[in-house]
Tab-separated table of C-alpha atoms in Angstrom:
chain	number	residue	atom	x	y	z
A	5	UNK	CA	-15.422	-11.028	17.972
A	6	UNK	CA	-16.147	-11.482	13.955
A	7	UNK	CA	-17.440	-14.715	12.299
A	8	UNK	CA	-15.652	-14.993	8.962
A	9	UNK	CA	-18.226	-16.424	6.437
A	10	UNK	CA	-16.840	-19.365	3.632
A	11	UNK	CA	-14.986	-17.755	0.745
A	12	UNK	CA	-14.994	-18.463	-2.965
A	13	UNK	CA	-13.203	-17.362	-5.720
A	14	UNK	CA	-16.537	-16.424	-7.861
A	15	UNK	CA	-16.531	-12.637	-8.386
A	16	UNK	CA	-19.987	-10.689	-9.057
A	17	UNK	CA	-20.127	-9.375	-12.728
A	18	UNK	CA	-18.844	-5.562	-13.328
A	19	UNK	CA	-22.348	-5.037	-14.598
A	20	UNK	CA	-24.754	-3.116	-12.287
A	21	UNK	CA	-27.201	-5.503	-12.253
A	22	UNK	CA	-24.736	-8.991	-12.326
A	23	UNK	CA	-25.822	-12.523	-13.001
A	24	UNK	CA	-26.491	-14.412	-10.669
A	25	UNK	CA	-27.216	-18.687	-10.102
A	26	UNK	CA	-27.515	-20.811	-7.099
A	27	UNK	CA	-25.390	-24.359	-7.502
A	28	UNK	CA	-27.689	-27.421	-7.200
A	29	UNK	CA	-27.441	-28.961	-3.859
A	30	UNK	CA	-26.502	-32.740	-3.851
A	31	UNK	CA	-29.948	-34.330	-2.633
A	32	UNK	CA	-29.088	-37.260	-0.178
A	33	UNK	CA	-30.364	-40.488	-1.407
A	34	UNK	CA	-31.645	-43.379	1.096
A	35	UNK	CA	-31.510	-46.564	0.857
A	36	UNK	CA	-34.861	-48.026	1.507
A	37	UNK	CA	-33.815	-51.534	1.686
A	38	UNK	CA	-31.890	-50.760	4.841
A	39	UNK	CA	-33.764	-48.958	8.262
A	40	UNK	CA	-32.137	-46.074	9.803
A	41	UNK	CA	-30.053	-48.105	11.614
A	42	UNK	CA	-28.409	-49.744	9.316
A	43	UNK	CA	-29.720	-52.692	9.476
A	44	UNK	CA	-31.745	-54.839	6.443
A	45	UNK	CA	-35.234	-54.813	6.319
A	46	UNK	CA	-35.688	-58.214	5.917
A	47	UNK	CA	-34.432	-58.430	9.539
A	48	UNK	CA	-36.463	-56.098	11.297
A	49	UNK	CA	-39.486	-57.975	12.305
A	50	UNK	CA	-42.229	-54.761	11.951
A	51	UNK	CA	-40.209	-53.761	8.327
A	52	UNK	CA	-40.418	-57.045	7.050
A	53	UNK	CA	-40.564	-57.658	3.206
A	54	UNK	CA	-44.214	-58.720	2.116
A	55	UNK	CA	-43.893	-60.492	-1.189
A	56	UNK	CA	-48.008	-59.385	-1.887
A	57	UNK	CA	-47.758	-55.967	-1.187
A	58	UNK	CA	-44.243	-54.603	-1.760
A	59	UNK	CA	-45.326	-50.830	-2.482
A	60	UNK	CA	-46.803	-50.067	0.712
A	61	UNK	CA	-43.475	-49.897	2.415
A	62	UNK	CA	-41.111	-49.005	-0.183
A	63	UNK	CA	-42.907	-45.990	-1.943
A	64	UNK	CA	-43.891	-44.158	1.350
A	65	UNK	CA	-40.084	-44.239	2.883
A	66	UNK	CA	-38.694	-43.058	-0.185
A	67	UNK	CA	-41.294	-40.469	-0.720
A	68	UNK	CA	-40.824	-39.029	3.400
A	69	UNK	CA	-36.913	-39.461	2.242
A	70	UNK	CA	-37.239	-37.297	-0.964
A	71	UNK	CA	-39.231	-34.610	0.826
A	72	UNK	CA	-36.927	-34.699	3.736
A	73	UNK	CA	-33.917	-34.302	1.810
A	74	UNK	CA	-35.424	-31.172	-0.264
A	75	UNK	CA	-36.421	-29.743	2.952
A	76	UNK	CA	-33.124	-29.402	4.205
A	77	UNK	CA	-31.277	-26.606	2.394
A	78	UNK	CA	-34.102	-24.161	3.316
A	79	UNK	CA	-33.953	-24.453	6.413
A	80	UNK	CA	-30.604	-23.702	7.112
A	81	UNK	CA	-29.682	-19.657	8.590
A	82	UNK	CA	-26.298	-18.459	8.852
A	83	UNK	CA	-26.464	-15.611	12.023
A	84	UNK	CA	-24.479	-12.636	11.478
A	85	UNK	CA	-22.723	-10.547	14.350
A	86	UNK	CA	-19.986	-8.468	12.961
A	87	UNK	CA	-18.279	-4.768	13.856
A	88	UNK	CA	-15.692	-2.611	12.102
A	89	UNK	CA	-14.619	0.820	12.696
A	90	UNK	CA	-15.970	3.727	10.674
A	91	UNK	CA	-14.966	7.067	11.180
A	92	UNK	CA	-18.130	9.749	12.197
A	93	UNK	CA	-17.701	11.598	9.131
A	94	UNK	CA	-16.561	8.335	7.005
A	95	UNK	CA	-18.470	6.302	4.145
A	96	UNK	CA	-20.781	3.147	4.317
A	97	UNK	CA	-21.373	1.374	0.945
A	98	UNK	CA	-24.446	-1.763	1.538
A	99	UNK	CA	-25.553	-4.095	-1.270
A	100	UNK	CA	-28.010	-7.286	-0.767
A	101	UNK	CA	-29.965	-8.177	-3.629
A	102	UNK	CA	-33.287	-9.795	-1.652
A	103	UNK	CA	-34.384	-9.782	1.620
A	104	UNK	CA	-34.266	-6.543	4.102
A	105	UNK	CA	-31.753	-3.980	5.084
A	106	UNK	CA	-32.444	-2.194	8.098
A	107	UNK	CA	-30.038	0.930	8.936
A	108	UNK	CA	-30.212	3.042	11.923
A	109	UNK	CA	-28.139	5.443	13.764
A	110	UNK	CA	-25.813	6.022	17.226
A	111	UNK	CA	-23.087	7.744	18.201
A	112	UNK	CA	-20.170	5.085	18.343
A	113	UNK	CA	-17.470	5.493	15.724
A	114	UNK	CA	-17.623	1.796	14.519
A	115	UNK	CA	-20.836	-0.433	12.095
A	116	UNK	CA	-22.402	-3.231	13.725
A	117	UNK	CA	-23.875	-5.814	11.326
A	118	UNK	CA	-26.108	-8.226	13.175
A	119	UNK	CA	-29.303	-10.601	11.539
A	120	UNK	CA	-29.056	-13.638	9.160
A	121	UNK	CA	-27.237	-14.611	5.763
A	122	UNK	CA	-29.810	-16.591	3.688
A	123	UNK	CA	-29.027	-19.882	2.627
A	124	UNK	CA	-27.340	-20.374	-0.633
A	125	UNK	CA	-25.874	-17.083	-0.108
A	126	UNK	CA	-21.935	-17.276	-0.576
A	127	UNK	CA	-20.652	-15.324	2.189
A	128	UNK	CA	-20.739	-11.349	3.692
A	129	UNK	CA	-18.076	-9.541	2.497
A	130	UNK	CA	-17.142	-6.879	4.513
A	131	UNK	CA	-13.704	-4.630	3.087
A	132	UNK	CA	-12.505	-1.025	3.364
A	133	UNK	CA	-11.144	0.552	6.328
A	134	UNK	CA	-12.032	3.014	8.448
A	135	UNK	CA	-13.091	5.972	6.201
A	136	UNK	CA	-15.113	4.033	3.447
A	137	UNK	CA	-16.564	0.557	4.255
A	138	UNK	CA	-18.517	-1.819	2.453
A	139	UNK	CA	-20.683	-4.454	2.963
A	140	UNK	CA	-22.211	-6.732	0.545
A	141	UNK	CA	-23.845	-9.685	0.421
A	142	UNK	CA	-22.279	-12.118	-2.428
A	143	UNK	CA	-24.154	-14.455	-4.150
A	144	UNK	CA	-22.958	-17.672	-6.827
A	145	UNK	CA	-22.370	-15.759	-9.627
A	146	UNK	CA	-23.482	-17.952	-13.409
A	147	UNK	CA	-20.755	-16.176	-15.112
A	148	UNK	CA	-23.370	-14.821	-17.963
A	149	UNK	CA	-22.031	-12.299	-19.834
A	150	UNK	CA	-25.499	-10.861	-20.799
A	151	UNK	CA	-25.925	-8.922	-17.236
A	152	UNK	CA	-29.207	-10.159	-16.114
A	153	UNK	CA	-29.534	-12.003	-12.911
A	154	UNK	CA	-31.028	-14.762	-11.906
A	155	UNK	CA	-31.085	-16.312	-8.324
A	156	UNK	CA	-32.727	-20.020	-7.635
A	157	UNK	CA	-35.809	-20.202	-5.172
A	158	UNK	CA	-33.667	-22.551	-3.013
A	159	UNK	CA	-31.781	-18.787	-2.040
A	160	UNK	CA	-32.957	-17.586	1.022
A	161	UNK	CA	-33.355	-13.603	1.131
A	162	UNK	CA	-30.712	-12.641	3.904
A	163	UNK	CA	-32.141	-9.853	6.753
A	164	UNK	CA	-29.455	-6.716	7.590
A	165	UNK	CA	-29.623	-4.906	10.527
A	166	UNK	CA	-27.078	-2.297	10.608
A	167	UNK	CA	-25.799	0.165	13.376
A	168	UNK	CA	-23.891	3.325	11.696
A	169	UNK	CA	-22.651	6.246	12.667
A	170	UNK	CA	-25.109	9.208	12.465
A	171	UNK	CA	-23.429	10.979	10.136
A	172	UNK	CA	-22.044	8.204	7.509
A	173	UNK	CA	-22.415	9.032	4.384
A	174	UNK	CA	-24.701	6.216	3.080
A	175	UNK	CA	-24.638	4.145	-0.338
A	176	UNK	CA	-27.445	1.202	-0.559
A	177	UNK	CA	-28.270	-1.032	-3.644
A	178	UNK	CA	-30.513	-3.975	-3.944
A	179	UNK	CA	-33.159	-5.388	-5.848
A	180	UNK	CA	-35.664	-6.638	-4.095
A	181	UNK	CA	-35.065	-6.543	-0.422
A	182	UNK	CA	-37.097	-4.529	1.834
A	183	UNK	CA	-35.359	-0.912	2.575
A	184	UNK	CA	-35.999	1.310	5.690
A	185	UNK	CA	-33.718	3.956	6.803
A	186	UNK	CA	-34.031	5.774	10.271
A	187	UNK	CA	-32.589	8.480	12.518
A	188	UNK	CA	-29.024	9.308	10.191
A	189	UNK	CA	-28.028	12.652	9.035
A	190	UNK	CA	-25.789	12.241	6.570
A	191	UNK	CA	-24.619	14.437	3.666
A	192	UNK	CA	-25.442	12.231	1.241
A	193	UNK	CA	-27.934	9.368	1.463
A	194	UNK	CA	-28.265	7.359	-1.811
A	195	UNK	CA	-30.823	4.684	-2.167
A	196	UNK	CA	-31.147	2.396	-5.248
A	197	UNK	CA	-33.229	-0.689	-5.756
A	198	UNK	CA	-35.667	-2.416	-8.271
A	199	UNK	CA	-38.795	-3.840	-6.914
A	200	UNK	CA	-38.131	-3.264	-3.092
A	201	UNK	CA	-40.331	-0.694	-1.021
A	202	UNK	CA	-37.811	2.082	0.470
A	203	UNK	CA	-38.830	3.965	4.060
A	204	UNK	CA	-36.623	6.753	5.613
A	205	UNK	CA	-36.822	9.033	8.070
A	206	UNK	CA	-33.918	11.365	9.025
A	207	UNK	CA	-32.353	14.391	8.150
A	208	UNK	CA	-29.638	13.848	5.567
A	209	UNK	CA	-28.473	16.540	3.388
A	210	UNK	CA	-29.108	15.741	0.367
A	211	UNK	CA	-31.231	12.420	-0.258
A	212	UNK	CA	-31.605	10.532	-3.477
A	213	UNK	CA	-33.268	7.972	-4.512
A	214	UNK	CA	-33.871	5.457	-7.407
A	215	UNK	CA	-36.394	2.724	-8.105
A	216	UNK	CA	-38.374	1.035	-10.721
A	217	UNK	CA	-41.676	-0.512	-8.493
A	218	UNK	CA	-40.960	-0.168	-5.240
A	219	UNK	CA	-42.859	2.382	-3.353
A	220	UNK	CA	-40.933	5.238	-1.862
A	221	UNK	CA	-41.848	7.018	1.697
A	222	UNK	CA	-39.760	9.363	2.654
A	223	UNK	CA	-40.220	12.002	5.840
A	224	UNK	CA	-37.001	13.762	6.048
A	225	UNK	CA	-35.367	17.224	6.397
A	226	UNK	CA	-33.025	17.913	3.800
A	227	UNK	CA	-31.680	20.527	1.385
A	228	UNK	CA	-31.927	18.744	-1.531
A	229	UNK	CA	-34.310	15.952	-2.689
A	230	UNK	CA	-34.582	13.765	-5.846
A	231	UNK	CA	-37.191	10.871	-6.247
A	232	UNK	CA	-37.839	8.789	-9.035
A	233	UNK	CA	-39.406	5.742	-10.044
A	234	UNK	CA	-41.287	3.929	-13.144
A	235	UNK	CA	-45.002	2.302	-11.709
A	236	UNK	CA	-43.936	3.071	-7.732
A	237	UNK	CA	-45.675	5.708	-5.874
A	238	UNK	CA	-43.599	8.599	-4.024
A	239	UNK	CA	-44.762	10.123	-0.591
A	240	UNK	CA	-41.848	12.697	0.491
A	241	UNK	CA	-42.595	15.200	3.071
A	242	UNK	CA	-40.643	17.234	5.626
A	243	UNK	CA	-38.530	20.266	5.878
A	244	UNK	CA	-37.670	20.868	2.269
A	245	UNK	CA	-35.534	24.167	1.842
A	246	UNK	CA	-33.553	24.115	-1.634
A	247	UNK	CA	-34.034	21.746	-4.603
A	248	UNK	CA	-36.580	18.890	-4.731
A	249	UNK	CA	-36.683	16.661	-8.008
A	250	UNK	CA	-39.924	13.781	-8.283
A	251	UNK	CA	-40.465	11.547	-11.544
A	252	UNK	CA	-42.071	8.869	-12.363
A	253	UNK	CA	-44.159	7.286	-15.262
A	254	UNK	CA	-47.663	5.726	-13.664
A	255	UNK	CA	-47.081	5.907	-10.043
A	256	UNK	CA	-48.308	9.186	-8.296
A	257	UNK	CA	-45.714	11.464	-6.630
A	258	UNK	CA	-47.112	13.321	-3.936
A	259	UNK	CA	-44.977	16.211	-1.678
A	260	UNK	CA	-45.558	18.240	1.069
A	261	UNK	CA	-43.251	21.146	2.268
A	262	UNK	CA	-43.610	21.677	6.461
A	263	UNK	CA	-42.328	25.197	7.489
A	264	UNK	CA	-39.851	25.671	4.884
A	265	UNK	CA	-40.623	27.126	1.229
A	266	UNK	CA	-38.514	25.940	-1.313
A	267	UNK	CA	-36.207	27.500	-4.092
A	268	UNK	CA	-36.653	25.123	-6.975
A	269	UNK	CA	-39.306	22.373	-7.705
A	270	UNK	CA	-39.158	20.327	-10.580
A	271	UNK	CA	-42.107	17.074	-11.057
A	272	UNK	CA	-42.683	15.257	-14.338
A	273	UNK	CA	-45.056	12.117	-15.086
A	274	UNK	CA	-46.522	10.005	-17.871
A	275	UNK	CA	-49.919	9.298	-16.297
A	276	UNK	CA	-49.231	9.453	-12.703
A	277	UNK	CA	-50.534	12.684	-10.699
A	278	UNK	CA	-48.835	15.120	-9.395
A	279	UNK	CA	-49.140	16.943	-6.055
A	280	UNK	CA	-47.304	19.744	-4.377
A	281	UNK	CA	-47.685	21.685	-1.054
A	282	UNK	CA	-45.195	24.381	-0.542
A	283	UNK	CA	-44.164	27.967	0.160
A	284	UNK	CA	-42.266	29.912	-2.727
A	285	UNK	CA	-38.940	31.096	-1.900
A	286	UNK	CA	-38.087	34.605	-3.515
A	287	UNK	CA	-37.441	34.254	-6.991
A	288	UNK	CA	-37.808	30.814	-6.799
A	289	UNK	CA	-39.484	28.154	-9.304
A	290	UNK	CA	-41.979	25.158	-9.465
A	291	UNK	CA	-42.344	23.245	-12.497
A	292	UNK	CA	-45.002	20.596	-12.683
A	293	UNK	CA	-46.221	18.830	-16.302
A	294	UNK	CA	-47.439	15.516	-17.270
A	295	UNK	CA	-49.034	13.498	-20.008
A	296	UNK	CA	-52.401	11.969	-18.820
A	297	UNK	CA	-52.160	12.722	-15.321
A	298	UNK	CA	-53.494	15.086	-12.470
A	299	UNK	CA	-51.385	18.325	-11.370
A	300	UNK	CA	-52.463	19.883	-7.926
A	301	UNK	CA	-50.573	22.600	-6.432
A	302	UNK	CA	-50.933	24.092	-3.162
A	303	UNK	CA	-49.156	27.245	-2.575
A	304	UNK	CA	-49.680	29.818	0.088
A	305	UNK	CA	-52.466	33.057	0.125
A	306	UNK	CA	-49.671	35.870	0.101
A	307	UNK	CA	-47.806	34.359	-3.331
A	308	UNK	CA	-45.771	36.651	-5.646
A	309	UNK	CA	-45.304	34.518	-8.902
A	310	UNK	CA	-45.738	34.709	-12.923
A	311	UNK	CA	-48.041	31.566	-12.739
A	312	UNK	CA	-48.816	29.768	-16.240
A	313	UNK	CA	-51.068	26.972	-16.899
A	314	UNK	CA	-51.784	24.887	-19.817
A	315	UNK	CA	-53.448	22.004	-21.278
A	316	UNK	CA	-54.424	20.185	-24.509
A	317	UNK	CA	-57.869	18.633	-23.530
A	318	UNK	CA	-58.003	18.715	-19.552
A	319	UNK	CA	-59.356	21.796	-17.497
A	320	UNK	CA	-57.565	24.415	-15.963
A	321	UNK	CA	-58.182	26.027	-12.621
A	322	UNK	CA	-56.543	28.822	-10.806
A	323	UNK	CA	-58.048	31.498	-8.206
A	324	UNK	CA	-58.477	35.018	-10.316
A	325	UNK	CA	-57.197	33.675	-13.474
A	326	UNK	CA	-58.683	33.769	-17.096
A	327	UNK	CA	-59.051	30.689	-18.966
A	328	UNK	CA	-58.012	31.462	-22.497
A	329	UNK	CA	-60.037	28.975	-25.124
A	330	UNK	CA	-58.954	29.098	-28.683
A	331	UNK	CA	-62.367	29.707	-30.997
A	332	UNK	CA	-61.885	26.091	-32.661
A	333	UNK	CA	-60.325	22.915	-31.067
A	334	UNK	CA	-59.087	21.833	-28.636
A	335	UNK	CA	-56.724	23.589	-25.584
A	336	UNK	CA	-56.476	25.836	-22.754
A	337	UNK	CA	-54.024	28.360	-21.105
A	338	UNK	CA	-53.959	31.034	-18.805
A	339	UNK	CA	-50.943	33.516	-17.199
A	340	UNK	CA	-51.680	35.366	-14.391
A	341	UNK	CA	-49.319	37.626	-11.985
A	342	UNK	CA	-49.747	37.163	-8.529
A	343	UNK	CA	-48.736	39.638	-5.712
A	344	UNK	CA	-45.354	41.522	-6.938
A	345	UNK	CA	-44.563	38.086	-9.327
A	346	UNK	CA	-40.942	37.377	-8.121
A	347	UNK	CA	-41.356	33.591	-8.723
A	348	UNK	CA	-42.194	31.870	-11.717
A	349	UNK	CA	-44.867	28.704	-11.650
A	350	UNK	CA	-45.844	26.307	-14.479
A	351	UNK	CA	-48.216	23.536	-14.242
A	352	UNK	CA	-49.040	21.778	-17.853
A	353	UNK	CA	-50.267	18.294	-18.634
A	354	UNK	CA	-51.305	17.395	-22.255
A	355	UNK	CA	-54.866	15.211	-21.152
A	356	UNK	CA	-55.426	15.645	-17.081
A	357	UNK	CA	-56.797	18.221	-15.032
A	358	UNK	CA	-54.086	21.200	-13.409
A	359	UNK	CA	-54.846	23.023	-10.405
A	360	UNK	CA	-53.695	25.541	-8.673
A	361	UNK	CA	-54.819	26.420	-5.169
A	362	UNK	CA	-54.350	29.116	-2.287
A	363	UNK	CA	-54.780	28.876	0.857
């Protein structure tokens, strides 16, 4: 059984990040001259009129009435409780600009969309068909051709809680809700949003995900990994085996490899720090440089690389290496082969510290 929510013929800009505007709500207006009832308040013998002190009765009732009727429109929760079919193997597109979204796994073919459409909010639109799906939450759109958005504090943020299929592919975009992920395996897991934290844990294929200052947690076992974000911090751990990507500009990124070694590693900051645990595959390649912040790499006793360090006016530390120091000004490098060198390792930042450790 579905709930259909109220249509409108607004349409959200093509715009990635649309305009949006809540309608004012008509406030109801009271009559203070008149009780509750109906009735005058000349007539009502505790409400009657006193010529000496008309304020004390008017002013409060139409001050409780005024709050009362701006009260109203935030209190007001649409509950959702919707299914569709989705095939195992299909697609599962989510958008909802504020509030949470809350995805989990099972093993029935179908999505089940339960929790509660904020007020203000236009309706849930729900279209596709079996093998790609959607589900978005639609909001009054101003009709402002300049892109930016803009939704009234009389819009509730509406809460998600969806049931998918364990291995729907999985598309989410917000802005500020809440985002946690848990138990899919996907191929492809895509995750973008703008201030909103993001959490997952699973074991999708290949995971990526975009943000501006949300934080990003991430425990998952994939192939292939790409993080980014501008003042957000990354935490993304698990079993890591091909490509990992991290980059931000002042948050820290921070990674940690569990019993995999991986095959490519690329990090890059502005003044965030930078922090890798791993194995080396053979042949394989870690690339770690920033601006102003700290690089600290953690690789493995029995390493075969071509490691090279460098920096402009931080220090440089790695077990067995020599620290080359030009005779005048500023700067500091070093290349060192360790065991047969079948990888290759750089780790460069222009003013922090880079590290490299074995154990």
């Amino acid at each position: 059984m579905t709930r259909t929510q109220p249509s409108t013929d607004s349409a959200r800009s093509s715009s990635r990040v649309p305009g949006f505007d809540v309608p004012r709500s008509d406030i109801p207006r009271f009559d203070v001259s008149r009780d509750f009832s109906g009735g005058p308040m000349s007539a009502h013998p505790t409400l009657r009129r006193n010529p000496a002190r008309p304020a004390r009765i008017a002013a409060p009732a139409l001050a409780i009435g005024l709050l009362a009727a701006l009260a109203l429109p935030l209190q007001a929760a649409t509950p959702i409780d919707e299914v569709r079919p989705l095939d195992p193997r299909g697609r599962l597109e989510i958008d909802n600009l504020k509030g949470s979204i809350d995805v989990r796994a099972w093993d029935r073919p179908e999505v089940r969309i339960t929790g509660n459409l904020g007020d203000g909010v236009e309706k849930l639109e729900i279209s596709g068909d079996r093998s790609s799906l959607s589900v978005k939450v639609k909001y009054p759109n101003r009709g402002s051709g300049l892109g930016f958005f803009t939704v009234s504090d009389r819009t509730e943020p509406t809460e998600l809680v969806l049931m998918v299929p364990l291995r729907a592919d999985l598309d989410i975009d917000s802005v500020s809700a809440r985002i946690k992920v848990v138990g899919v395996a996907p191929s492809e897991l895509s995750i973008n949003t703008v201030s909103g934290d993001v959490d997952v844990a699973g074991a999708p294929d290949e995971i990526e995900v975009d943000a501006v200052s949300g934080d990003l947690k991430l425990v998952v076992n994939s192939r292939n990994a790409d993080a980014e974000t501008v003042s957000g911090e990354i935490d993304l751990q698990g079993r890591l085996t091909d490509e990992v990507s991290v980059e931000t500009v002042s948050g820290d990124a921070h990674v940690r490899v569990l019993e995999s070694s991986l095959r490519r590693y690329s990090g890059a900051s502005v003044s965030g720090d930078l922090s890798l645990r791993t194995g080396l595959a053979g042949n394989g390649r870690i690339k770690m440089e920033t601006v102003s912040g700290d690089v600290d790499l953690y690789l493995p006793r029995d390493l075969s690389a071509n490691v090279h360090g460098e920096s402009f006016s931080g220090s440089l530390r790695a077990p067995g290496a020599t620290i080359d120091r030009p005779r005048h000004g500023p700067g500091a490098s070093f290349e060192h082969r360790y065991g047969n060198g079948d990888g290759d390792v750089s780790i460069e930042t222009f003013s922090g510290d880079a590290n490299l450790h074995l154990d």
